[in-house]
XYZ file of C-alpha atoms in Angstrom:
71
model
C -0.314 0.398 -0.179
C 1.371 3.386 -0.930
C 2.178 6.184 1.348
C 1.968 9.276 -0.724
C 4.883 11.900 1.514
C 5.998 14.509 -0.745
C 8.854 15.805 -1.363
C 12.115 13.924 0.275
C 12.685 15.354 3.257
C 9.500 14.776 4.381
C 9.954 10.921 3.284
C 12.718 10.266 4.892
C 12.218 11.878 8.143
C 8.657 10.287 8.509
C 10.400 6.872 8.157
C 13.287 7.267 10.327
C 10.448 8.031 12.887
C 8.363 5.253 11.975
C 10.989 3.413 12.287
C 12.438 4.118 15.349
C 9.099 3.315 16.905
C 9.197 0.047 15.171
C 7.563 0.669 11.960
C 9.161 -1.226 8.863
C 8.170 0.550 5.856
C 9.755 0.680 2.229
C 11.629 3.845 1.409
C 11.288 5.238 -2.269
C 12.943 8.181 -2.811
C 14.421 9.762 -6.094
C 15.936 8.274 -9.137
C 12.340 5.453 -7.837
C 9.639 8.598 -8.347
C 9.737 11.985 -9.595
C 12.007 14.552 -6.483
C 8.028 15.602 -5.328
C 6.113 12.213 -5.372
C 8.035 9.998 -2.889
C 6.652 7.613 -0.640
C 6.692 5.234 1.260
C 5.086 1.324 0.760
C 3.356 -0.844 3.668
C 3.317 -4.183 3.752
C 0.522 -6.686 5.299
C 0.078 -10.154 5.351
C -2.005 -13.101 6.385
C 1.000 -13.150 9.471
C 0.253 -10.729 10.947
C -2.357 -10.131 13.482
C -5.275 -7.689 14.174
C -3.646 -6.606 17.143
C -0.055 -5.987 14.799
C -1.967 -4.241 11.875
C -3.889 -2.246 15.120
C -0.752 -0.975 16.474
C 0.914 -0.309 12.832
C -2.284 1.974 12.152
C -1.696 4.242 15.007
C 2.238 4.931 15.044
C 1.422 6.129 11.160
C -1.444 8.333 12.398
C 0.739 9.722 14.677
C 3.824 10.303 13.730
C 1.361 11.239 9.600
C 0.032 14.260 12.042
C 3.245 14.946 13.758
C 4.930 15.423 9.952
C 2.520 17.625 8.652
C 1.019 14.632 5.536
C -1.895 15.346 4.831
C -3.465 12.391 2.162
């Protein structure tokens, strides 16, 4: 699932904060995308429990708000 974050500096900051809180997502920055279309890619599988998914969503929501990511 793509999480569009916009510019590269913000994307790297969000990615680092997610890692610090124990949530790993893939980082997509130039040259893998346009400079203003950076994103994070999150994945989940049937092996994840509902509790793990809920926790991941909590972390994402908090970091998104702190970083000013609106979409």
